[in-house]
Amino acid sequence: MCGIVGYLGGRQAYPILIKGLTRLEYRGYDSAGVALIGEDGSLSVYKTKGKVKDLERICAGKDLSGTVGIAHTRWATHGEPSDVNSHPHYSENHNLALIHNGIIENYQALKTELTRQGYHFQSQTDTEVVIQLIQYMMDSRKVSWEAAVPLALNHVVGAYALVIMDKDEPDKMIAARKGSPLLIGVGENEYFVASDASPIIEYTNKVVYLGEEQIAVIQRGKELRITDLKSVEQTPEVQRLEMSLSEIEKGGFPHFMLKEIFEQPRTLRASMTGRLHPELGTVKLSGVIDNRERLLQADRFVICACGTSWHAGLIGKYLIEELTRKPVEVEYSSEFRYRKPVLFPSDVVIAISQSGETADTLAAVKLAREAGAFLFGICNVVGSSIARATDTGCYTHIGPEIGVASTKAFTAQVTTLFLIALSLAEEMGTVTDARRVQLVSELQRIPDKISKILEHDRQIADLAKVFTYARNCLYLGRGYNYPVALEGALKLKEISYIHAEGYPAAEMKHGPIALIDEEMPVVVIAPRRGNYDKILSNIQEVKARKGRIISVITEGDKDVKALSDWSFEIPDTEECFEPILSIIPLQLLAYHIAIAKGRDVDQPRNLAKSVTVE
Ligand code: G6P
């Protein structure tokens, strides 16, 4: 949450910062701000409640010259979205400016003490205490701001990625990180700082990922210097970015979400590339091969994740249990980390996270590490915190996902979980060679089957208009399609703001059935395989109460179709792959309903893509 970008070099900073903020806006978009040191040595801060375009509006006509600057797009934690709570924040003497992503947990104690020392606070944010604390260290210990930064950070409890400027030293910027991501782009006589690579990619592909509790001193015309919080010098490790500019542009689609839905045939192939041997029915995953013994010794698997990744994890449970016969538990990271979970050194904890930065999942990983469990990460963002905090893992390789509502990450996570389950099954001998060949061959057909579903986009868009005025919606599924019901409902509520609930279809009788009347759309995920007859009965129960049925059915199915008011067909597939197909019409349905309601689908209210605070 919150996007950070900074620039120091020979070019004008403002256009680079604004473009960078626009790319980082998915991380938070309730307010935005920029600070620049001008040629005359003045430090100007412009900030506003609203989006980056609102910031641009208030900056119009101002003197925005300067070759050093920092900028921020915010997702509020402490203090409502307002002009004054927006970043950058100043220090008491207005010499220092700071942007921050994360949460300062002991801010209240620090604020009370600093107030007692005569420092004045303008905002309700936790962030402002950091810059005041740095100023306090400078004032009380008579040290430079560079020396004051580690002194101050040693008193801070919580998570931060931050960048600071001092108007008295316009050739320097200081960045620091603990818990929240930050990377430094190294160009020709110029440096960039950002929360992720997207603001940097068109200028340089050389980056340094700042490590935990590291401070970077960035100076014009000098080598990058990195120290830890005790001021011990560290060696910067320059890495090459693999990302391309086209991956972070809309490519002719009106929204990132729609682009990402349509990308799924390609992204699914990318998740499988180089990993399948169809003739042998085998899967090659280095994360599994290199840790074979450890994984085979596991008595159980514990999956930790949040949001959509948790839904993928639930499908992972079904996959791993079916294919390996090992028990799997699926945990919300936020619950797991605080409830003293029972963990054994023989456990394998699988952390699933698109961003690799979700604070609760990262904390769950750290907890599992302390318990001695083996840690396996399924992440999309290469080099992300969770990818680095786990013992091994598997990237989903789908390129950046920018739409706040996760789509292509979900199908890639399910695919990756299948690959892990099948490679374990091969090692354990729990699935015959012939069956593995069947499954791998079918998996290879899935991208084409998704393309076929996507051809019905217009039909789904037409149906979406009917539901623009729905106030509630129920999603039902069984077996592998129960997590799809949860995910379909999540997609609808997060972008259309229509209340939606996902339920295991049979559980409907234990409560939700009371809600059903002729006003209530009920989406039933009812493909042909697995529990088909049972779900048919559930549909009858809804019909008997005049509920309106929208079904996701296997091509050619006449029975569920006859009972439904509307149906979307998906090609037939193995039961374990049904979720990858059945979620596609539900992603499109949510998208088109949200569009029909005039919602901002890529940046829905109150949400953020990367939840780096707990
Ligand atoms: C946020 C995002 C969701 C995502 C969840 C977990 O809520 O809006 O799309 O599923 O975080 O994120 P992760 O990056 O850990 O998969």
Short mmCIF file of N, CA, C and O and ligand atoms in Angstrom, two decimals, residues 306-309 352-356 358 361 404-406 413 494 608-609 611, ligand 1:
data_model
loop_
_atom_site.label_atom_id
_atom_site.label_comp_id
_atom_site.label_asym_id
_atom_site.label_seq_id
_atom_site.Cartn_x
_atom_site.Cartn_y
_atom_site.Cartn_z
N CYS A 306 -3.77 -14.62 1.59
CA CYS A 306 -4.86 -13.65 1.82
C CYS A 306 -5.63 -13.46 0.51
O CYS A 306 -5.08 -13.64 -0.58
N GLY A 307 -6.87 -13.04 0.64
CA GLY A 307 -7.67 -12.62 -0.52
C GLY A 307 -7.76 -13.69 -1.58
O GLY A 307 -7.97 -14.89 -1.30
N THR A 308 -7.59 -13.27 -2.82
CA THR A 308 -7.67 -14.20 -3.95
C THR A 308 -6.66 -15.33 -3.81
O THR A 308 -6.95 -16.48 -4.16
N SER A 309 -5.50 -15.02 -3.31
CA SER A 309 -4.47 -16.06 -3.16
C SER A 309 -4.95 -17.13 -2.18
O SER A 309 -4.61 -18.31 -2.32
N ILE A 352 1.35 -18.25 -0.43
CA ILE A 352 0.95 -17.84 -1.79
C ILE A 352 0.70 -16.34 -1.77
O ILE A 352 -0.08 -15.83 -0.95
N SER A 353 1.36 -15.63 -2.67
CA SER A 353 1.17 -14.18 -2.73
C SER A 353 1.57 -13.66 -4.10
O SER A 353 2.72 -13.84 -4.52
N GLN A 354 0.62 -13.05 -4.80
CA GLN A 354 0.94 -12.45 -6.10
C GLN A 354 2.07 -11.45 -5.94
O GLN A 354 3.10 -11.53 -6.60
N SER A 355 1.86 -10.49 -5.04
CA SER A 355 2.83 -9.40 -4.89
C SER A 355 4.09 -9.84 -4.18
O SER A 355 5.16 -9.27 -4.38
N GLY A 356 3.95 -10.86 -3.34
CA GLY A 356 5.09 -11.26 -2.51
C GLY A 356 5.37 -10.27 -1.40
O GLY A 356 6.42 -10.34 -0.76
N THR A 358 2.57 -9.04 0.82
CA THR A 358 1.46 -8.92 1.75
C THR A 358 1.95 -9.12 3.19
O THR A 358 2.53 -10.16 3.53
N THR A 361 1.01 -12.29 5.23
CA THR A 361 1.60 -13.54 4.72
C THR A 361 3.10 -13.57 5.03
O THR A 361 3.66 -14.60 5.39
N VAL A 404 -6.56 -3.91 -9.60
CA VAL A 404 -6.60 -4.25 -8.18
C VAL A 404 -7.30 -5.60 -7.96
O VAL A 404 -6.90 -6.39 -7.12
N ALA A 405 -8.35 -5.86 -8.73
CA ALA A 405 -9.02 -7.17 -8.63
C ALA A 405 -8.15 -8.21 -9.34
O ALA A 405 -7.89 -8.11 -10.53
N SER A 406 -7.72 -9.19 -8.58
CA SER A 406 -6.78 -10.17 -9.12
C SER A 406 -7.50 -11.14 -10.07
O SER A 406 -8.57 -11.66 -9.74
N GLN A 413 -1.88 -19.16 -10.11
CA GLN A 413 -1.59 -19.79 -8.81
C GLN A 413 -2.18 -21.20 -8.76
O GLN A 413 -1.54 -22.14 -8.29
N GLU A 494 -15.81 -6.48 -4.89
CA GLU A 494 -14.73 -5.49 -4.80
C GLU A 494 -14.78 -4.44 -5.90
O GLU A 494 -14.36 -3.31 -5.67
N ALA A 608 -6.49 -1.64 -2.19
CA ALA A 608 -5.16 -1.44 -2.76
C ALA A 608 -4.67 -2.80 -3.23
O ALA A 608 -5.11 -3.83 -2.75
N LYS A 609 -3.76 -2.76 -4.17
CA LYS A 609 -3.29 -4.01 -4.76
C LYS A 609 -2.36 -4.78 -3.83
O LYS A 609 -2.40 -5.99 -3.75
N VAL A 611 -1.04 -5.20 -0.13
CA VAL A 611 -1.42 -4.83 1.23
C VAL A 611 -0.23 -5.02 2.16
O VAL A 611 -0.08 -6.06 2.80
C1 G6P B 1 -5.24 -7.45 -1.84
C2 G6P B 1 -5.51 -7.44 -3.32
C3 G6P B 1 -6.03 -8.81 -3.74
C4 G6P B 1 -5.06 -9.90 -3.33
C5 G6P B 1 -4.72 -9.84 -1.84
C6 G6P B 1 -3.54 -10.74 -1.50
O1 G6P B 1 -6.42 -7.55 -1.14
O2 G6P B 1 -6.44 -6.44 -3.66
O3 G6P B 1 -6.19 -8.83 -5.14
O4 G6P B 1 -5.61 -11.15 -3.62
O5 G6P B 1 -4.34 -8.52 -1.48
O6 G6P B 1 -2.41 -10.26 -2.19
P1 G6P B 1 -1.16 -11.11 -2.58
O7 G6P B 1 -0.25 -10.16 -3.30
O8 G6P B 1 -0.57 -11.60 -1.29
O9 G6P B 1 -1.59 -12.24 -3.43
#
